PDB file of N, CA and C in Angstrom:
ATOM      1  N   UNK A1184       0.825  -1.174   0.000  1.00 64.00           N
ATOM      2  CA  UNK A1184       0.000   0.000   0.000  1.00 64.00           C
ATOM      3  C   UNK A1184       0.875   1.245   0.000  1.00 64.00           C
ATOM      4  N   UNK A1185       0.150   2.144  -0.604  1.00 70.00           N
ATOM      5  CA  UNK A1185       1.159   3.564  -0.472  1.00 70.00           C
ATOM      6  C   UNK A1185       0.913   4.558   0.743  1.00 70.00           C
ATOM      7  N   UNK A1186       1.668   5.192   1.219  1.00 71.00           N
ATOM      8  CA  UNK A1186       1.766   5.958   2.835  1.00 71.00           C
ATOM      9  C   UNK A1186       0.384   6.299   2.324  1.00 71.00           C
ATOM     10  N   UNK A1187      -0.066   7.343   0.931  1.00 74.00           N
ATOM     11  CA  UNK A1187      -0.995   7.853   0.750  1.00 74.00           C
ATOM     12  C   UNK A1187      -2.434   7.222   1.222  1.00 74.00           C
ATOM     13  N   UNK A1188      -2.728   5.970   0.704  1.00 76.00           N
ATOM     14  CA  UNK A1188      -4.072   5.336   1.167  1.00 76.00           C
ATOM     15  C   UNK A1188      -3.812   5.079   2.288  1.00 76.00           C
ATOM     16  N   UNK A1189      -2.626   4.330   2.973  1.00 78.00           N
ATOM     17  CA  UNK A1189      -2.542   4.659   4.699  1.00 78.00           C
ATOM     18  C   UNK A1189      -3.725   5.356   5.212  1.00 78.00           C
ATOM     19  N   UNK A1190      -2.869   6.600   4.798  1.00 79.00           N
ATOM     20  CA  UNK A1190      -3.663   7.759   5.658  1.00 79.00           C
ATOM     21  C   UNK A1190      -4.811   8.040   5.385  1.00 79.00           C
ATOM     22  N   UNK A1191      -5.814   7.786   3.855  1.00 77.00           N
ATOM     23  CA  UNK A1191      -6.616   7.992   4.075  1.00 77.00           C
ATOM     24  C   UNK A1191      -7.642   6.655   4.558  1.00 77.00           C
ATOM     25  N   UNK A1192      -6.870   5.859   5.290  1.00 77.00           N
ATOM     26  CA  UNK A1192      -7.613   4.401   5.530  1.00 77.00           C
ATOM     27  C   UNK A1192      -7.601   5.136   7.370  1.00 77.00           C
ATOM     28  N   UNK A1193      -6.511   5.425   7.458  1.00 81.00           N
ATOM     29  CA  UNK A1193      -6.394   6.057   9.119  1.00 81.00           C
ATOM     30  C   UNK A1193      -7.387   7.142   9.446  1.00 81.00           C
ATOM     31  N   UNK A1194      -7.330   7.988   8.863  1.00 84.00           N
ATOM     32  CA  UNK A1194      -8.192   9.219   8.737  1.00 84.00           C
ATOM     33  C   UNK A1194     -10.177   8.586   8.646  1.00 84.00           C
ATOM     34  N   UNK A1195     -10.312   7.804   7.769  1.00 84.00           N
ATOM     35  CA  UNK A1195     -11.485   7.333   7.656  1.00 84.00           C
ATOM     36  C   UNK A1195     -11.948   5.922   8.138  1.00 84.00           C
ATOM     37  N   UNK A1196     -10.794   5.540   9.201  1.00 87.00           N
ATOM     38  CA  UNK A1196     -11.432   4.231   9.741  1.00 87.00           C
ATOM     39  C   UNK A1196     -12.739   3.812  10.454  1.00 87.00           C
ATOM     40  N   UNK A1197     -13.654   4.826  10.834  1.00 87.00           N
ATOM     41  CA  UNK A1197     -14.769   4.465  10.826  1.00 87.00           C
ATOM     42  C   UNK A1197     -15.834   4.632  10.247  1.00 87.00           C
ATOM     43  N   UNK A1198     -15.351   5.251   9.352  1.00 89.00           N
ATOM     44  CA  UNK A1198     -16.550   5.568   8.250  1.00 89.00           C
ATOM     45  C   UNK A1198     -16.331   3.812   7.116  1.00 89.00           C
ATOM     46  N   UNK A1199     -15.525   3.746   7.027  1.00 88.00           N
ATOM     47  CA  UNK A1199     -14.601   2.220   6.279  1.00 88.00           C
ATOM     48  C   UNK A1199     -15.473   1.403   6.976  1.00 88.00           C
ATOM     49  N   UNK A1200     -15.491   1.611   8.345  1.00 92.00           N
ATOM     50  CA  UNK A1200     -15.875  -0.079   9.684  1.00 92.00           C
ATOM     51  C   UNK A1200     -17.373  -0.286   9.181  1.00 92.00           C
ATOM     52  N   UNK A1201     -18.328   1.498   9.264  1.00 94.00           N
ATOM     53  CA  UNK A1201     -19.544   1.237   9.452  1.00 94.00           C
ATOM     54  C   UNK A1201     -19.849   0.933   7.626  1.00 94.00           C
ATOM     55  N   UNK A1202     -19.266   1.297   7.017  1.00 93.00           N
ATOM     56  CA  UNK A1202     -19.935   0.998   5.466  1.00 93.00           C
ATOM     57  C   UNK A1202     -19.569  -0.762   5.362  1.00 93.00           C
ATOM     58  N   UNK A1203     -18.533  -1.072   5.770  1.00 95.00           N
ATOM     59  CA  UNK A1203     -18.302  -2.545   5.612  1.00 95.00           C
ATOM     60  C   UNK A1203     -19.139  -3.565   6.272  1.00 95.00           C
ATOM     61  N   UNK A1204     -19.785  -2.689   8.014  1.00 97.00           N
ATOM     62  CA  UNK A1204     -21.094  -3.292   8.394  1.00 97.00           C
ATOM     63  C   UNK A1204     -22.206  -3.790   7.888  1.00 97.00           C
ATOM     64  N   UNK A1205     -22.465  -2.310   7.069  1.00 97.00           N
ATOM     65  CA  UNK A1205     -23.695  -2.198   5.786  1.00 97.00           C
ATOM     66  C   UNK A1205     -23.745  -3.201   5.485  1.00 97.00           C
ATOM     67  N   UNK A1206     -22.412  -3.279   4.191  1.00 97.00           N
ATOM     68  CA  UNK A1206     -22.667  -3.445   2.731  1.00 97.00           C
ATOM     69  C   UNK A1206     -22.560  -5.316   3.942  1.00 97.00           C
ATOM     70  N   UNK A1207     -21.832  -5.856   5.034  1.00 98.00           N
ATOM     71  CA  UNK A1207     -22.610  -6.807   5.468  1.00 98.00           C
ATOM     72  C   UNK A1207     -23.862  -7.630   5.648  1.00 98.00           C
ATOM     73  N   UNK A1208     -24.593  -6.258   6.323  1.00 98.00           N
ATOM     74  CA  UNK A1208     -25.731  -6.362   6.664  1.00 98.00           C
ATOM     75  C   UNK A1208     -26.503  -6.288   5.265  1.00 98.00           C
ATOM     76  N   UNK A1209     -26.470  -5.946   4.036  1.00 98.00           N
ATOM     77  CA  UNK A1209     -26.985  -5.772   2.984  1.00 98.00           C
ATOM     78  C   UNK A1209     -26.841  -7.496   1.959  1.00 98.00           C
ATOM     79  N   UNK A1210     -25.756  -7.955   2.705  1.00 97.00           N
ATOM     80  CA  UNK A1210     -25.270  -9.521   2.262  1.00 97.00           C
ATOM     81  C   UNK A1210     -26.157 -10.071   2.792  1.00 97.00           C
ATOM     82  N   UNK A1211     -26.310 -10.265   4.219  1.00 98.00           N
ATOM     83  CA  UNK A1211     -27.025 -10.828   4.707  1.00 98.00           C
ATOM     84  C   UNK A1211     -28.674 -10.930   4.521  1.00 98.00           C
ATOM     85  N   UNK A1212     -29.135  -9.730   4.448  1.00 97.00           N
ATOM     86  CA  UNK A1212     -30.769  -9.486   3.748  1.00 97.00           C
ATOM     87  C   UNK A1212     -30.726  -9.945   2.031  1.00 97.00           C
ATOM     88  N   UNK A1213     -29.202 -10.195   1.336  1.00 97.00           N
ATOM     89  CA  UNK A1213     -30.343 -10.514   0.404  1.00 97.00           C
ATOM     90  C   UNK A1213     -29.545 -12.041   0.026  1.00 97.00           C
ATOM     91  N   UNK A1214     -28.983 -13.037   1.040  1.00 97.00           N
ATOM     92  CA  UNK A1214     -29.228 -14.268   1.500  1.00 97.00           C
ATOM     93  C   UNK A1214     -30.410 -14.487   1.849  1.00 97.00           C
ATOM     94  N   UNK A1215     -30.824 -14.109   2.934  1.00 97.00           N
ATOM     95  CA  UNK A1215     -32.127 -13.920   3.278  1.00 97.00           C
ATOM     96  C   UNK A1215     -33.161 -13.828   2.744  1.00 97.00           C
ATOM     97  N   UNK A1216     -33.363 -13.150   1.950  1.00 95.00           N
ATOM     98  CA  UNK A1216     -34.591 -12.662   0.736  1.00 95.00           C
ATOM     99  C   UNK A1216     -34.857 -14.104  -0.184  1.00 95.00           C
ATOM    100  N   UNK A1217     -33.584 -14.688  -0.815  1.00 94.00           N
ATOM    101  CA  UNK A1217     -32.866 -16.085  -1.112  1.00 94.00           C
ATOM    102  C   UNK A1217     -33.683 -17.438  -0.894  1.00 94.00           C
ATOM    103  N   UNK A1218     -33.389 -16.986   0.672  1.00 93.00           N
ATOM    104  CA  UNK A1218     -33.724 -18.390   1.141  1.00 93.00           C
ATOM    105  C   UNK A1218     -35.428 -18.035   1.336  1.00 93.00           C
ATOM    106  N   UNK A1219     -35.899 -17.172   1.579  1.00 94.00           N
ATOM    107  CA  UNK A1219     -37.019 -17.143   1.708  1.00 94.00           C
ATOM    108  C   UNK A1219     -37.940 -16.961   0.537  1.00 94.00           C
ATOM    109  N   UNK A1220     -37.612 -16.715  -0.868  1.00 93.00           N
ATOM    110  CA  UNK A1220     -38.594 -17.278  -1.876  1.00 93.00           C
ATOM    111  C   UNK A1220     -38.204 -18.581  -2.271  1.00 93.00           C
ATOM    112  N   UNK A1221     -36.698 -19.013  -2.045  1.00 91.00           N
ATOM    113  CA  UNK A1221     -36.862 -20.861  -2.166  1.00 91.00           C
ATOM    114  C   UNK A1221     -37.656 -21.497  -1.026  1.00 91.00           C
ATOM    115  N   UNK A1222     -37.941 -20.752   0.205  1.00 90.00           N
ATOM    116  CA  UNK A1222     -38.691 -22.090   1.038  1.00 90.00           C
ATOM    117  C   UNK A1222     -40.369 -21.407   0.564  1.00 90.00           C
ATOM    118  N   UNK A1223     -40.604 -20.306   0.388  1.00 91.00           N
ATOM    119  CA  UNK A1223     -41.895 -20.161  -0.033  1.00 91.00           C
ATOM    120  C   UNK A1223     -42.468 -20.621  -1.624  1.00 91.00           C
ATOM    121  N   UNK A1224     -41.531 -21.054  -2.476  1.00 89.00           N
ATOM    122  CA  UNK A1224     -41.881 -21.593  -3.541  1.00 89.00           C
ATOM    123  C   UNK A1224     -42.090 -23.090  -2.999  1.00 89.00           C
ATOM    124  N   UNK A1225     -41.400 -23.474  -2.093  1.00 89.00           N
ATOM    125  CA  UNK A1225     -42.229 -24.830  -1.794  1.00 89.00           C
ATOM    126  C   UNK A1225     -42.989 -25.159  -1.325  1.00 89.00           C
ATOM    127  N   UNK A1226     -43.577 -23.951  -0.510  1.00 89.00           N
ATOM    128  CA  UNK A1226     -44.814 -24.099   0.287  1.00 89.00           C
ATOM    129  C   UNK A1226     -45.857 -24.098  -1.161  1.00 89.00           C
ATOM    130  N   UNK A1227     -45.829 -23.280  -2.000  1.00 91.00           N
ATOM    131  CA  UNK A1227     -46.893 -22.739  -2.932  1.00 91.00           C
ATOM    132  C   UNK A1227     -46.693 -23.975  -3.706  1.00 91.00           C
ATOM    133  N   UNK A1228     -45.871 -25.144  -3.931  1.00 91.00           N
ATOM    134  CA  UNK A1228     -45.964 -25.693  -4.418  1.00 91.00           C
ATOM    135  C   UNK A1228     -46.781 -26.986  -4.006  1.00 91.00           C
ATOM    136  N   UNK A1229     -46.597 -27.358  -2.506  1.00 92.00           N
ATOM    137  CA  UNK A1229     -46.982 -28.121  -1.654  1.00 92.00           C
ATOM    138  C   UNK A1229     -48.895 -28.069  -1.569  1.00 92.00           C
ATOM    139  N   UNK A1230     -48.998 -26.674  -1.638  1.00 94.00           N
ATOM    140  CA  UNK A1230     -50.338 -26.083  -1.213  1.00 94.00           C
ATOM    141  C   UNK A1230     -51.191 -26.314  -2.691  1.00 94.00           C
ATOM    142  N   UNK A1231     -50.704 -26.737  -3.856  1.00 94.00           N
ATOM    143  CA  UNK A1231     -50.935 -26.053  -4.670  1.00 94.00           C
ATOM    144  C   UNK A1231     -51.491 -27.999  -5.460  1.00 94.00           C
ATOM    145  N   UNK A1232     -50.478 -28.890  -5.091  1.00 95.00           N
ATOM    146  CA  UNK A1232     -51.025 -30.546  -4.867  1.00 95.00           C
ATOM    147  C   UNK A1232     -52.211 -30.619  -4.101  1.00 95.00           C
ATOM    148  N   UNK A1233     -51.659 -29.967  -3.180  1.00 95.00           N
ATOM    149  CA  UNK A1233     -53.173 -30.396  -1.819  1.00 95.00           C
ATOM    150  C   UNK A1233     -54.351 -29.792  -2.726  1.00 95.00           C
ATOM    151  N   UNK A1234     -55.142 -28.590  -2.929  1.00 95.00           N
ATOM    152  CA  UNK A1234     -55.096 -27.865  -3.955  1.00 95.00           C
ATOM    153  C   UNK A1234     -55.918 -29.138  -5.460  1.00 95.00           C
ATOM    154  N   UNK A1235     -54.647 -29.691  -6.075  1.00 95.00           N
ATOM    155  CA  UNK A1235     -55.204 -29.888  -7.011  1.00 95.00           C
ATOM    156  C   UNK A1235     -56.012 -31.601  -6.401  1.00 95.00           C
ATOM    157  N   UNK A1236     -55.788 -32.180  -5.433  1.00 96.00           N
ATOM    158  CA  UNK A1236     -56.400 -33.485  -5.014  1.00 96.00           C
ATOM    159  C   UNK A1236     -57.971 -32.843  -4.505  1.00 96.00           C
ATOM    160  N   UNK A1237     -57.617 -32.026  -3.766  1.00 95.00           N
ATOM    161  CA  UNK A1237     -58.815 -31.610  -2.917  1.00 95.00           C
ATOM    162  C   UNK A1237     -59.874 -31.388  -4.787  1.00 95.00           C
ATOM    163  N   UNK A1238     -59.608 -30.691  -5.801  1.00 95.00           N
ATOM    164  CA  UNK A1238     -60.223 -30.009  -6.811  1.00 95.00           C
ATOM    165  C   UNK A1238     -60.720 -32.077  -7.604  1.00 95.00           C
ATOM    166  N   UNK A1239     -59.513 -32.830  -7.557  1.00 95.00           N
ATOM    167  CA  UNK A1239     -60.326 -33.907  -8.170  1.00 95.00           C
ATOM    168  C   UNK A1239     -61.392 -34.348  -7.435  1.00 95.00           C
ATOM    169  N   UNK A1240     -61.208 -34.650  -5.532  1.00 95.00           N
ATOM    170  CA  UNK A1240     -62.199 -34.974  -5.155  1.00 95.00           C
ATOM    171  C   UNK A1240     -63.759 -34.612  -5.666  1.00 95.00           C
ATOM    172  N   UNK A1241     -63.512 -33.375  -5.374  1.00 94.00           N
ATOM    173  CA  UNK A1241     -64.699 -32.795  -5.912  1.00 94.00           C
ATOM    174  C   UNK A1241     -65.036 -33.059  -7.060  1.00 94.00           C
ATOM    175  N   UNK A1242     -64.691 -32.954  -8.063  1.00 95.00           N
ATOM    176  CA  UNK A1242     -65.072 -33.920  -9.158  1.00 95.00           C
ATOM    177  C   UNK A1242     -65.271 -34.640  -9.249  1.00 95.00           C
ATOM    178  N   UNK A1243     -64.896 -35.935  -8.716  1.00 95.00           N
ATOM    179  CA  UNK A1243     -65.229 -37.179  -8.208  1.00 95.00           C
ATOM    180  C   UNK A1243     -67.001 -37.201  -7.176  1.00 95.00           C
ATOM    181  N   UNK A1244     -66.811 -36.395  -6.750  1.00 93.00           N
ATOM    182  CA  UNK A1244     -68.146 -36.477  -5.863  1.00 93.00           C
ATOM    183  C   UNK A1244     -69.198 -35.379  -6.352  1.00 93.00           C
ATOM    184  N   UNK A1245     -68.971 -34.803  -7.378  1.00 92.00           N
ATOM    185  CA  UNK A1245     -69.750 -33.612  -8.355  1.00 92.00           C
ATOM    186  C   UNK A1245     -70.678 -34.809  -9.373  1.00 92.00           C
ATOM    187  N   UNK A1246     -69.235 -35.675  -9.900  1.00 93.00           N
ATOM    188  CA  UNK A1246     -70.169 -36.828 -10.994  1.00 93.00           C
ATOM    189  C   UNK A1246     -71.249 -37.646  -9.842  1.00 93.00           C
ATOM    190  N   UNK A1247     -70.536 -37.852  -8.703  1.00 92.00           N
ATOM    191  CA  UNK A1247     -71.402 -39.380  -7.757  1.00 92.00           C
ATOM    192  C   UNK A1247     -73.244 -38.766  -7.703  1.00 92.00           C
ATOM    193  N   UNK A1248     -72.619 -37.141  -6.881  1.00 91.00           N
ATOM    194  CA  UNK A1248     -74.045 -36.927  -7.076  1.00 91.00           C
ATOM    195  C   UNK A1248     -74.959 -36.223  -8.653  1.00 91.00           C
ATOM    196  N   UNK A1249     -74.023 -36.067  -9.285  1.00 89.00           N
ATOM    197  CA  UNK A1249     -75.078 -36.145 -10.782  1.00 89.00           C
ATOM    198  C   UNK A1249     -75.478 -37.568 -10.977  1.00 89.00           C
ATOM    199  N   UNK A1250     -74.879 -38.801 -10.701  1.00 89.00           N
ATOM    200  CA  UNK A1250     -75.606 -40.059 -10.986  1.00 89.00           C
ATOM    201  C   UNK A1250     -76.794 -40.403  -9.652  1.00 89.00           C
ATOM    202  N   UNK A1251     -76.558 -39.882  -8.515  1.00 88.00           N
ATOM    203  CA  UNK A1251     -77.759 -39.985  -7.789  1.00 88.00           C
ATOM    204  C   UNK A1251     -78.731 -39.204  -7.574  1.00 88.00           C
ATOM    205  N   UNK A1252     -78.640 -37.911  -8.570  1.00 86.00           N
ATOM    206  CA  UNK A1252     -79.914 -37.292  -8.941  1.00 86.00           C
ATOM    207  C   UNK A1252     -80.612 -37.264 -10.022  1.00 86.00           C
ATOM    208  N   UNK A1253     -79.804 -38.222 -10.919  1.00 85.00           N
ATOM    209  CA  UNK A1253     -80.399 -38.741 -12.002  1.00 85.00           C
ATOM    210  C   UNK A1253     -81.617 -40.079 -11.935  1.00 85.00           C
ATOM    211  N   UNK A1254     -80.323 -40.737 -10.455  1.00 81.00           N
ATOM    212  CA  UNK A1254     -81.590 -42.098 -10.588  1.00 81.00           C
ATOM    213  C   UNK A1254     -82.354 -41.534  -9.368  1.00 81.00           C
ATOM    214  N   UNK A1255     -82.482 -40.215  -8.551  1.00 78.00           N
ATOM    215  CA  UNK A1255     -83.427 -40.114  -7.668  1.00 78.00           C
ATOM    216  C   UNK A1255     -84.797 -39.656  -8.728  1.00 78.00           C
ATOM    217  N   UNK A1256     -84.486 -38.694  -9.527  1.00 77.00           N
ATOM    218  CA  UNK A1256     -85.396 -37.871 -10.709  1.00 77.00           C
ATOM    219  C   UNK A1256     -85.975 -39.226 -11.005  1.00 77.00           C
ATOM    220  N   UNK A1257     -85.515 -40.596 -11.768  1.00 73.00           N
ATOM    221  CA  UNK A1257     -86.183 -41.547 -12.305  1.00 73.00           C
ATOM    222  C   UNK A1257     -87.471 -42.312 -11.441  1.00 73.00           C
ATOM    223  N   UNK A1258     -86.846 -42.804  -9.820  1.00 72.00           N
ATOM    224  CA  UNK A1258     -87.667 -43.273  -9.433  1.00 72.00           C
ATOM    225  C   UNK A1258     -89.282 -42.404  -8.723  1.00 72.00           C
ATOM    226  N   UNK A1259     -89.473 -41.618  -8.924  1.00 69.00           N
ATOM    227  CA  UNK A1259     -91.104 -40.995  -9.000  1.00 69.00           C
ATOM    228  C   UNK A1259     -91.494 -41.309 -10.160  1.00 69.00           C
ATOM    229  N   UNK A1260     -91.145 -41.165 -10.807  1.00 67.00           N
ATOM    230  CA  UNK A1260     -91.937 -41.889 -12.630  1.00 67.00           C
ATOM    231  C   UNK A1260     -91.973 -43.127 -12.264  1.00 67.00           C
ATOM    232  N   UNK A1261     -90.877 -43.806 -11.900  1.00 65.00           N
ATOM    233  CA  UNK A1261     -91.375 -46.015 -11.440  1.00 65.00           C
ATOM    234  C   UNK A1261     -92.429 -45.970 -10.350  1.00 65.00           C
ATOM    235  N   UNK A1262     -92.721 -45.032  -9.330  1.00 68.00           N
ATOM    236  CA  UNK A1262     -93.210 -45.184  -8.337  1.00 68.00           C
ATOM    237  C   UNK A1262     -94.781 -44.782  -8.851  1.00 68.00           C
ATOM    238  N   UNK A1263     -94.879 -43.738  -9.774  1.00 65.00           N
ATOM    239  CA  UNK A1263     -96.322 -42.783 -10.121  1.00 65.00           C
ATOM    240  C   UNK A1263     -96.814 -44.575 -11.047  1.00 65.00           C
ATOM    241  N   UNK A1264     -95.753 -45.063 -12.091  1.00 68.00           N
ATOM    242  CA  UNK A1264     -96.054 -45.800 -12.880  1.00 68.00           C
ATOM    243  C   UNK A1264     -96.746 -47.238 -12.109  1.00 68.00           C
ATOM    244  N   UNK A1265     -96.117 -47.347 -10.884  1.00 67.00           N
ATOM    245  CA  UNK A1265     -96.839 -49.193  -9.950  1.00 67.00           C
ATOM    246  C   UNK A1265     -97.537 -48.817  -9.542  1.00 67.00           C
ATOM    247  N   UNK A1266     -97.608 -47.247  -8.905  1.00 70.00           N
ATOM    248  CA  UNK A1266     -99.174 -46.972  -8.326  1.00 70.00           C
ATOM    249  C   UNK A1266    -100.659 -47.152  -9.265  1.00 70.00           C
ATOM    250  N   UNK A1267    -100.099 -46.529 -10.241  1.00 68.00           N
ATOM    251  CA  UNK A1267    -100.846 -46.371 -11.189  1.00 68.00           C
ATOM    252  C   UNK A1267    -101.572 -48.186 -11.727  1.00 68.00           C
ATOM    253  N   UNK A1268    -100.336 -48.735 -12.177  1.00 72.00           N
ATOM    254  CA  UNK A1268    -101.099 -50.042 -12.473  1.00 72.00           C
ATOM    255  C   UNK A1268    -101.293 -50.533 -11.814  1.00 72.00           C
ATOM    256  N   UNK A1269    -101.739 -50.329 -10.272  1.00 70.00           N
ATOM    257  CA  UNK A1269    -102.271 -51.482  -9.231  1.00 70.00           C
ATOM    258  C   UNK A1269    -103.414 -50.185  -9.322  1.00 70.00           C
ATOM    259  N   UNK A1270    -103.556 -49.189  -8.924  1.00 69.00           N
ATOM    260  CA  UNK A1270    -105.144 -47.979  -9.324  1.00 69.00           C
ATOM    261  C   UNK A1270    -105.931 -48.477  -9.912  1.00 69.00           C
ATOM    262  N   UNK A1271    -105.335 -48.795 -11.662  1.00 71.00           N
ATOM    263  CA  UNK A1271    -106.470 -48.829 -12.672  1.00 71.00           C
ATOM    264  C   UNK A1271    -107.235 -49.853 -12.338  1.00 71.00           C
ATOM    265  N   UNK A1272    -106.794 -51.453 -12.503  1.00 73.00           N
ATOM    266  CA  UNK A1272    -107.779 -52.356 -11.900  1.00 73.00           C
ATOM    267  C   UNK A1272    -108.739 -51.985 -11.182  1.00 73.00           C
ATOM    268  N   UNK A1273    -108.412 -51.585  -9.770  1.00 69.00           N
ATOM    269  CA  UNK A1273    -109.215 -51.072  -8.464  1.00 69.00           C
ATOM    270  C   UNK A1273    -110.511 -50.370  -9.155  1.00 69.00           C
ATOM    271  N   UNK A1274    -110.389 -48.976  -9.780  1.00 69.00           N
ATOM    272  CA  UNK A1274    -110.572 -48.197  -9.828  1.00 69.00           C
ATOM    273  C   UNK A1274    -112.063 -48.313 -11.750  1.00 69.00           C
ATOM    274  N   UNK A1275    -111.744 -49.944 -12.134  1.00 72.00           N
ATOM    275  CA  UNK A1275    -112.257 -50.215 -13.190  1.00 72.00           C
ATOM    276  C   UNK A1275    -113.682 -51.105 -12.575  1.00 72.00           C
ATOM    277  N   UNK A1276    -112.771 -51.824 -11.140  1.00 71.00           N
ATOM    278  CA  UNK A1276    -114.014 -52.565 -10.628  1.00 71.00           C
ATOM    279  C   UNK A1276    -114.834 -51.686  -9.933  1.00 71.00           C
ATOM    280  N   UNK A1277    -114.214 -51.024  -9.634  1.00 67.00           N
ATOM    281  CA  UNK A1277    -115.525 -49.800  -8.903  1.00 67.00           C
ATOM    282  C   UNK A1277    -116.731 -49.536  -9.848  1.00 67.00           C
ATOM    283  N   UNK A1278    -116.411 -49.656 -11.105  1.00 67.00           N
ATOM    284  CA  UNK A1278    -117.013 -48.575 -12.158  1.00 67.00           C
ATOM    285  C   UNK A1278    -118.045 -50.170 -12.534  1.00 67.00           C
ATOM    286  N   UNK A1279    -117.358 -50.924 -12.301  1.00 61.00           N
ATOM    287  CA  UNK A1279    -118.470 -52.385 -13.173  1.00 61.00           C
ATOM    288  C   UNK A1279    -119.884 -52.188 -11.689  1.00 61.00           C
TER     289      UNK A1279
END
């Protein structure tokens, strides 16, 4: 080193200490920053499975009950239809 920067390393040794703190502390936040969208990309990724199982269930149980309101809709028509043909008889001998 030359006497010259010496002195201005002597002259400015704490202005040197606290910027080297910083530009530390500035390392450290953006390690930090780092690690914290790699562990939050795994959460969003984690959340995001759960997410798509939870979305098939439902699909899965969206079709179950379209097939059991299909065959609930059917049976009043089977039910109107046996009433009906055990009625008419009844309802023919009345009339004789």
């Amino acid at each position: 080193m030359k006497p010259k920067d010496r002195g201005f390393i002597e002259s400015h040794k704490g202005r040197i200490m606290i910027g080297g703190l910083l530009l530390f502390v500035c390392a450290m936040f953006s390690v930090m920053t780092i690690a914290f969208i790699y562990s939050n990309d795994k959460v969003r990724q984690e959340y995001r499975q759960i997410a798509d199982k939870r979305d098939r269930k439902v699909e899965k149980l969206a079709e179950q009950v379209g097939t059991m309101q299909q065959k609930l809709d059917a049976m009043p028509e089977k039910t109107a239809e046996k009433t009906a043909s055990k009625v008419k008889p009844l309802v023919e001998e009345e009339k004789k």
